[in-house]
Short mmCIF file of C-alpha atoms and ligand atoms in Angstrom, two decimals:
data_model
loop_
_atom_site.label_atom_id
_atom_site.label_comp_id
_atom_site.label_asym_id
_atom_site.label_seq_id
_atom_site.Cartn_x
_atom_site.Cartn_y
_atom_site.Cartn_z
CA MET A 1 159.36 107.90 84.86
CA ALA A 2 157.91 105.43 87.32
CA PRO A 3 156.69 102.83 87.49
CA ARG A 4 159.15 101.40 85.02
CA ILE A 5 160.71 98.06 84.35
CA GLU A 6 164.44 98.19 83.72
CA ILE A 7 165.54 95.45 81.34
CA ASP A 8 169.21 94.58 81.04
CA LEU A 9 169.49 93.12 77.55
CA GLY A 10 173.15 92.26 78.11
CA LYS A 11 172.23 89.96 81.00
CA ILE A 12 169.52 88.28 78.94
CA ARG A 13 172.01 87.77 76.10
CA GLU A 14 174.55 86.26 78.52
CA ASN A 15 171.99 83.99 80.18
CA THR A 16 170.90 82.75 76.77
CA ARG A 17 174.49 82.16 75.64
CA PHE A 18 175.27 80.20 78.80
CA LEU A 19 172.23 77.94 78.39
CA VAL A 20 172.63 77.50 74.63
CA ASP A 21 176.27 76.44 75.03
CA ALA A 22 175.67 74.17 78.02
CA LEU A 23 172.75 72.42 76.33
CA ARG A 24 174.43 72.14 72.94
CA ALA A 25 176.97 69.90 74.66
CA LYS A 26 174.03 67.62 75.54
CA GLY A 27 172.62 67.62 72.00
CA ILE A 28 169.77 69.94 72.97
CA ARG A 29 168.82 73.22 71.26
CA VAL A 30 166.99 76.06 72.95
CA ALA A 31 163.73 77.67 71.90
CA GLY A 32 163.58 81.12 73.52
CA VAL A 33 160.18 81.60 75.17
CA THR A 34 158.97 85.21 75.08
CA LYS A 35 155.51 84.95 76.66
CA ALA A 36 156.51 86.43 80.03
CA VAL A 37 157.68 89.58 78.25
CA CYS A 38 154.63 89.64 75.92
CA GLY A 39 156.77 89.06 72.85
CA ASP A 40 158.99 92.05 73.55
CA PRO A 41 161.13 92.34 70.39
CA ALA A 42 164.19 93.75 72.19
CA VAL A 43 164.24 90.84 74.62
CA ALA A 44 163.72 88.39 71.74
CA GLY A 45 166.60 90.10 69.91
CA ALA A 46 168.85 89.62 72.96
CA MET A 47 167.92 85.92 72.99
CA GLN A 48 168.85 85.70 69.30
CA GLN A 49 172.18 87.39 69.96
CA GLY A 50 172.71 84.83 72.72
CA GLY A 51 172.49 82.05 70.15
CA VAL A 52 168.82 81.12 69.94
CA SER A 53 167.50 80.59 66.41
CA LEU A 54 163.99 79.50 67.36
CA LEU A 55 161.48 81.51 69.39
CA ALA A 56 158.30 80.32 71.08
CA ASP A 57 155.29 82.07 72.53
CA ALA A 58 151.88 81.04 73.82
CA ARG A 59 149.93 83.90 72.22
CA ILE A 60 149.50 84.88 68.62
CA SER A 61 149.27 88.55 69.64
CA ASN A 62 152.83 88.28 70.96
CA VAL A 63 153.98 86.51 67.82
CA ALA A 64 152.48 89.34 65.77
CA ARG A 65 154.47 91.84 67.86
CA LEU A 66 157.68 89.96 67.07
CA ARG A 67 156.85 89.78 63.37
CA SER A 68 155.96 93.45 63.06
CA ALA A 69 159.31 94.33 64.65
CA GLY A 70 160.98 92.50 61.77
CA ILE A 71 161.92 89.23 63.50
CA THR A 72 161.98 86.57 60.79
CA CYS A 73 163.28 83.42 62.54
CA PRO A 74 160.93 80.45 63.00
CA ILE A 75 158.46 80.94 65.85
CA GLU A 76 156.47 78.12 67.46
CA LEU A 77 153.10 78.69 69.04
CA ILE A 78 153.35 76.70 72.27
CA ARG A 79 149.67 76.83 73.16
CA SER A 80 147.15 74.89 71.10
CA PRO A 81 145.64 77.38 68.59
CA MET A 82 142.13 78.71 69.05
CA PRO A 83 140.07 77.55 66.06
CA SER A 84 139.19 81.22 65.45
CA GLU A 85 142.85 82.14 64.94
CA VAL A 86 144.19 79.34 62.72
CA ASP A 87 144.71 81.63 59.73
CA ARG A 88 146.95 83.93 61.77
CA VAL A 89 148.80 80.91 63.18
CA VAL A 90 149.54 79.55 59.72
CA GLU A 91 150.57 83.01 58.53
CA THR A 92 153.00 83.83 61.37
CA CYS A 93 154.19 80.56 62.92
CA ALA A 94 156.37 77.81 61.49
CA ALA A 95 154.71 75.30 63.76
CA SER A 96 152.23 75.03 66.60
CA TYR A 97 151.66 72.72 69.55
CA ASN A 98 148.50 70.71 69.15
CA THR A 99 146.26 68.46 71.23
CA GLU A 100 142.94 68.42 69.31
CA MET A 101 142.09 66.70 66.03
CA GLU A 102 139.57 69.38 65.04
CA VAL A 103 142.15 72.11 65.45
CA ILE A 104 144.67 70.18 63.36
CA ALA A 105 142.01 69.78 60.65
CA ASP A 106 141.36 73.55 60.78
CA LEU A 107 145.09 74.21 60.45
CA SER A 108 145.24 71.87 57.49
CA ALA A 109 142.41 73.68 55.70
CA SER A 110 143.95 77.06 56.45
CA ALA A 111 147.40 76.01 55.26
CA LEU A 112 145.91 74.66 52.03
CA ARG A 113 144.19 78.00 51.40
CA ALA A 114 147.44 79.83 52.08
CA GLY A 115 149.50 77.41 49.98
CA LYS A 116 151.74 76.57 52.95
CA VAL A 117 152.73 73.57 55.01
CA HIS A 118 152.28 74.10 58.74
CA GLY A 119 154.31 72.14 61.26
CA VAL A 120 152.41 70.22 63.91
CA ILE A 121 154.02 69.36 67.22
CA LEU A 122 151.93 66.94 69.21
CA MET A 123 151.84 67.79 72.88
CA VAL A 124 151.87 64.63 74.99
CA GLU A 125 150.40 64.35 78.48
CA MET A 126 153.21 63.09 80.70
CA GLY A 127 151.67 63.76 84.12
CA ASP A 128 151.44 67.55 84.34
CA MET A 129 147.70 67.29 83.55
CA ARG A 130 147.49 70.55 81.66
CA ASP A 131 147.43 70.30 77.87
CA GLY A 132 148.40 67.10 76.16
CA ILE A 133 147.37 63.96 74.28
CA CYS A 134 147.39 60.75 76.31
CA PRO A 135 150.30 58.57 75.09
CA HIS A 136 148.01 55.68 74.06
CA GLU A 137 146.12 58.08 71.73
CA LEU A 138 149.25 59.39 70.06
CA GLY A 139 149.22 56.87 67.19
CA ARG A 140 145.81 58.11 66.00
CA TYR A 141 147.05 61.70 65.94
CA VAL A 142 150.21 60.76 64.06
CA SER A 143 148.23 59.04 61.32
CA LEU A 144 145.74 61.91 61.15
CA VAL A 145 148.55 64.41 60.57
CA ALA A 146 150.11 62.06 57.99
CA HIS A 147 146.85 61.91 56.06
CA LEU A 148 145.94 65.59 56.14
CA PRO A 149 147.31 67.91 53.45
CA GLY A 150 148.93 71.20 54.42
CA VAL A 151 150.28 69.94 57.75
CA ALA A 152 153.41 67.97 58.56
CA LEU A 153 154.44 66.29 61.79
CA SER A 154 157.41 68.28 63.15
CA GLY A 155 157.71 66.57 66.46
CA ILE A 156 156.36 65.91 69.92
CA GLY A 157 156.49 67.95 73.09
CA ALA A 158 155.96 67.49 76.81
CA ASN A 159 155.22 69.81 79.72
CA PHE A 160 156.46 69.37 83.24
CA ALA A 161 155.92 71.51 86.33
CA CYS A 162 153.37 73.79 84.64
CA LEU A 163 150.14 72.94 86.40
CA GLY A 164 151.43 70.15 88.60
CA ASN A 165 154.57 71.33 90.33
CA VAL A 166 156.46 68.12 89.65
CA SER A 167 159.86 68.27 88.02
CA PRO A 168 160.69 65.61 85.46
CA ASP A 169 162.87 62.71 86.51
CA ASP A 170 164.91 60.23 84.47
CA GLU A 171 162.03 57.79 84.36
CA ALA A 172 159.49 60.29 83.01
CA MET A 173 161.97 61.59 80.45
CA ALA A 174 162.87 58.07 79.31
CA ALA A 175 159.16 57.29 78.91
CA PHE A 176 158.79 60.43 76.78
CA SER A 177 161.80 59.50 74.64
CA ASP A 178 160.45 55.98 74.14
CA LEU A 179 157.36 57.41 72.45
CA VAL A 180 159.57 58.58 69.58
CA LYS A 181 160.48 55.03 68.55
CA ASP A 182 156.84 54.01 68.24
CA ILE A 183 155.99 57.08 66.15
CA GLU A 184 158.93 56.62 63.82
CA ILE A 185 157.76 53.12 62.88
CA ASP A 186 155.10 54.77 60.69
CA ALA A 187 156.49 58.28 60.24
CA PRO A 188 159.73 59.93 59.10
CA PRO A 189 162.22 60.88 61.84
CA LEU A 190 160.91 63.63 64.10
CA LYS A 191 162.65 66.99 63.90
CA ALA A 192 161.69 68.21 67.36
CA VAL A 193 161.56 66.18 70.53
CA SER A 194 160.87 69.00 72.92
CA GLY A 195 161.22 67.78 76.46
CA GLY A 196 159.88 70.74 78.43
CA GLY A 197 160.90 74.10 79.87
CA SER A 198 163.18 75.54 82.54
CA ALA A 199 161.94 72.92 85.02
CA ASN A 200 163.82 70.34 82.92
CA LEU A 201 167.23 71.97 83.42
CA PRO A 202 168.30 69.96 86.49
CA TRP A 203 167.56 66.80 84.48
CA ALA A 204 169.29 68.19 81.38
CA PHE A 205 172.46 69.21 83.24
CA ALA A 206 172.71 65.97 85.19
CA SER A 207 174.86 63.19 83.81
CA GLY A 208 173.16 60.36 81.99
CA THR A 209 171.48 59.99 78.64
CA LYS A 210 169.11 62.63 77.31
CA GLY A 211 167.50 59.99 75.09
CA ARG A 212 165.93 61.49 72.00
CA VAL A 213 165.20 64.90 73.55
CA ASN A 214 166.78 67.55 71.32
CA GLU A 215 164.93 70.72 72.35
CA LEU A 216 163.96 72.63 75.50
CA ARG A 217 161.73 75.71 75.54
CA LEU A 218 163.23 78.13 78.01
CA GLY A 219 161.64 81.25 79.44
CA GLU A 220 162.22 81.68 83.17
CA ALA A 221 165.83 80.45 83.19
CA ILE A 222 166.83 82.90 80.45
CA LEU A 223 164.90 85.85 81.85
CA LEU A 224 165.22 85.43 85.61
CA GLY A 225 168.00 82.88 86.03
CA THR A 226 165.87 80.82 88.40
CA ASP A 227 164.52 77.27 88.59
CA PRO A 228 160.71 77.42 88.40
CA VAL A 229 160.24 74.46 90.75
CA SER A 230 162.54 75.44 93.61
CA GLY A 231 162.77 79.17 92.91
CA ASP A 232 166.54 78.87 93.44
CA PRO A 233 169.05 80.79 91.33
CA ILE A 234 170.73 78.67 88.64
CA ASP A 235 174.53 78.75 88.81
CA GLY A 236 176.07 80.77 86.02
CA LEU A 237 172.99 82.90 85.31
CA HIS A 238 172.10 86.50 86.12
CA THR A 239 169.04 86.82 88.35
CA ASP A 240 168.77 90.59 88.01
CA ALA A 241 168.05 91.23 84.35
CA PHE A 242 164.72 92.83 85.34
CA ARG A 243 164.02 95.43 88.01
CA LEU A 244 160.70 97.10 88.69
CA VAL A 245 161.10 100.66 89.92
CA ALA A 246 158.28 102.39 91.79
CA GLU A 247 157.98 105.88 93.23
CA VAL A 248 157.06 106.86 96.77
CA ILE A 249 153.97 109.07 97.09
CA GLU A 250 153.60 109.06 100.88
CA ALA A 251 156.04 108.42 103.71
CA ASN A 252 154.72 108.72 107.25
CA CYS A 253 154.71 107.14 110.63
CA LYS A 254 151.18 105.91 111.27
CA THR A 255 150.10 104.74 114.68
CA GLY A 256 146.93 103.46 116.26
CA HIS A 257 145.82 101.18 113.45
CA ALA A 258 145.24 97.51 113.40
CA GLY A 259 147.54 96.71 110.51
CA PRO A 260 145.98 95.65 107.24
CA ARG A 261 146.42 92.15 105.88
CA ARG A 262 150.05 91.61 105.02
CA VAL A 263 150.99 90.25 101.64
CA GLU A 264 153.26 87.24 101.58
CA CYS A 265 156.22 88.72 99.78
CA GLU A 266 159.55 87.05 99.47
CA ASN A 267 161.59 87.72 102.63
CA SER A 268 158.87 89.92 104.14
CA GLU A 269 158.84 87.97 107.39
CA ALA A 270 162.54 88.53 107.95
CA HIS A 271 162.37 92.19 107.12
CA LEU A 272 159.43 92.88 109.36
CA GLY A 273 161.32 91.33 112.23
CA GLU A 274 164.30 93.57 111.57
CA VAL A 275 162.49 96.84 111.13
CA GLY A 276 159.82 96.68 113.82
CA ALA A 277 157.36 98.40 111.47
CA THR A 278 158.54 101.94 111.97
CA SER A 279 157.87 104.13 108.98
CA ARG A 280 155.22 103.45 106.37
CA ILE A 281 155.76 104.13 102.72
CA ILE A 282 153.20 104.17 99.94
CA LEU A 283 154.24 103.41 96.39
CA ALA A 284 152.37 104.50 93.27
CA LEU A 285 152.21 100.87 92.17
CA GLY A 286 149.45 98.34 92.62
CA MET A 287 147.96 95.05 91.60
CA GLN A 288 147.08 96.59 88.21
CA ASP A 289 150.77 97.05 87.51
CA THR A 290 152.25 93.80 88.77
CA ASP A 291 151.80 90.87 91.13
CA VAL A 292 152.97 92.61 94.31
CA HIS A 293 153.28 89.17 96.01
CA GLY A 294 156.07 88.36 93.56
CA LEU A 295 158.24 91.40 94.31
CA THR A 296 161.46 91.28 96.28
CA PHE A 297 162.10 94.48 98.21
CA PRO A 298 165.42 95.88 99.37
CA PRO A 299 166.60 94.83 102.83
CA GLY A 300 164.92 96.84 105.54
CA VAL A 301 161.78 97.29 103.47
CA ALA A 302 158.80 94.93 103.60
CA ALA A 303 155.34 94.86 102.07
CA ILE A 304 152.30 95.30 104.31
CA GLY A 305 149.62 95.20 101.66
CA ALA A 306 148.59 96.21 98.19
CA THR A 307 145.46 97.37 96.42
CA SER A 308 144.83 98.07 92.76
CA ASP A 309 146.87 101.28 92.73
CA HIS A 310 148.82 101.40 96.02
CA THR A 311 151.47 99.29 97.67
CA VAL A 312 152.07 99.91 101.38
CA LEU A 313 155.51 99.13 102.77
CA CYS A 314 157.15 99.51 106.12
CA SER A 315 160.77 100.41 106.52
CA SER A 316 163.45 100.91 109.09
CA GLU A 317 164.80 103.69 106.89
CA ARG A 318 163.38 107.11 107.71
CA GLY A 319 164.87 108.98 104.79
CA PHE A 320 162.10 108.21 102.33
CA ARG A 321 160.26 111.21 100.91
CA PRO A 322 157.75 111.47 98.12
CA GLY A 323 159.70 111.13 94.89
CA ALA A 324 162.08 108.48 96.23
CA GLU A 325 162.36 105.36 94.11
CA ILE A 326 162.37 101.75 95.23
CA ARG A 327 163.81 99.12 92.96
CA CYS A 328 162.39 95.61 93.27
CA GLY A 329 163.22 92.15 92.03
CA VAL A 330 160.43 90.34 90.17
CA SER A 331 159.08 86.80 90.08
CA TYR A 332 157.92 85.30 86.77
CA GLY A 333 154.32 86.30 87.56
CA ALA A 334 155.26 89.82 88.63
CA LEU A 335 157.34 90.23 85.47
CA MET A 336 154.52 89.01 83.24
CA ARG A 337 152.00 91.39 84.80
CA ALA A 338 154.40 94.34 84.67
CA MET A 339 155.14 93.69 81.00
CA ASN A 340 151.40 93.66 80.34
CA ALA A 341 150.64 96.80 82.30
CA ARG A 342 149.94 99.91 80.31
CA ASP A 343 151.41 102.28 82.91
CA VAL A 344 154.71 100.47 83.38
CA GLU A 345 157.32 101.98 81.09
CA ARG A 346 160.08 99.74 79.68
CA VAL A 347 163.65 101.00 79.92
CA TYR A 348 166.38 99.01 78.18
CA VAL A 349 169.99 98.99 79.33
CA GLU A 350 173.04 96.92 78.45
CA ALA A 351 175.21 94.96 80.89
CA GLY A 352 178.01 97.05 82.31
CA SER A 353 176.05 100.25 82.47
CA SER A 354 175.31 101.49 85.97
CA PHE A 355 172.19 99.60 86.82
CA GLY A 356 170.33 98.81 89.97
CA GLN A 357 172.15 100.24 92.86
CA ILE A 358 171.97 103.94 93.51
CA GLY A 359 172.22 105.57 96.89
CA GLU A 360 172.65 103.27 99.88
CA PRO A 361 174.71 100.18 99.13
CA LEU A 362 172.25 97.42 99.94
CA GLN A 363 172.95 93.74 100.15
CA ALA A 364 170.13 91.49 99.13
CA ARG A 365 170.61 87.88 98.08
CA PRO A 366 174.10 87.23 96.71
CA THR A 367 173.30 87.46 93.02
CA THR A 368 170.60 90.11 93.26
CA ASN A 369 171.06 93.80 93.15
CA ILE A 370 168.06 95.63 94.52
CA GLY A 371 168.36 99.24 95.41
CA VAL A 372 166.77 102.24 96.91
CA THR A 373 167.15 105.81 95.74
CA LEU A 374 166.43 108.24 98.53
CA ALA A 375 164.89 111.52 97.54
CA PRO A 376 166.51 114.53 99.21
CA VAL A 377 164.76 115.45 102.43
CA VAL A 378 163.54 118.99 101.95
CA GLY A 379 163.16 121.49 104.81
C1 PLP B 401 155.69 78.88 79.34
C2 PLP B 401 156.01 77.63 78.61
C3 PLP B 401 157.33 77.21 78.51
C4 PLP B 401 158.48 77.92 79.17
O1 PLP B 401 158.47 77.66 80.53
P1 PLP B 401 159.62 78.26 81.50
O2 PLP B 401 159.36 77.62 82.79
O3 PLP B 401 159.40 79.74 81.53
O4 PLP B 401 160.93 77.91 80.89
C5 PLP B 401 157.59 76.06 77.78
N1 PLP B 401 156.59 75.37 77.20
C6 PLP B 401 155.30 75.74 77.28
C7 PLP B 401 154.27 74.93 76.60
C8 PLP B 401 154.97 76.88 77.99
O5 PLP B 401 153.69 77.25 78.07
#
């Protein structure tokens, strides 16, 4: 069936294991972030097998998916709860990230009703300018949490390179760590000092002190093996755990048209140069199914444009017929959309099984494995 997303759980398990081990040596634990796969329980299970004992997601609907699949480990909600969903947050999450006093008060009331204690992690604004409490306001939030029943301060968190594309440096991370000392004057030691996401890995792997940071929330590095700031592959990680496979529905040479607007796909410039826009291929895949801009196509194939239901490619290869399959690499955004799309089937495989390359041996980037399956030419 196409379109489908092929998910290699073995590679996700290995990526997780690599990161968990490398960061443990630095005194940092990993929260496995499942939002890009919409809380897919099989992917979360692979993260757990890779050594993660804490999961994190931005949406309560994804958390519910994990819970109904029987996943019982602590899960953190890493987006500030909507006031309308606090009961579900208290019911399903060990802790949530918070930036608003009213929401914390709602959580407190809900936890009291449920007879629970909900963990509050205060998200601090460290320059990303998305969600976060300004550092000079932090003291007020700490004492609010201390005075409210049903909630307990579990820690603090920071975001880097989410909205602003700035990766954290030693100075920013030291400033974040220093906040802990001030908080602990009036509060018991913090359990979680969560320094950020995959964008923090260059800082985490570098030599030098990690201060009080003892947690990173990792999504992209585990799933795609890439650094979200540079887009570069991270040494030691698989970059091909996900492949999006689409089927050809038309393959023709078209002449006499002013070409449509070309999408800026990874490597498309290079490929267009090589192929000289010979044959045109249409895939039964469109912007409803994924972010076509975030796909990586096999060598010799480049994207010309995409609409809601069609993706138009050009190729130097003339063997494509309707029914042929093209296997693409995905960016974080393309992955997220594909995992959300109703018509994209999910196919799970384990590392070691034949995966990716069928038909022509194609060389893409060193660690990627993107393939083309040519349908037999009939007649
Ligand atoms: C998405 C997200 C993460 C994970 O980011 P990656 O770059 O995928 O590792 C971490 N923290 C928060 C608050 C997030 O929203």
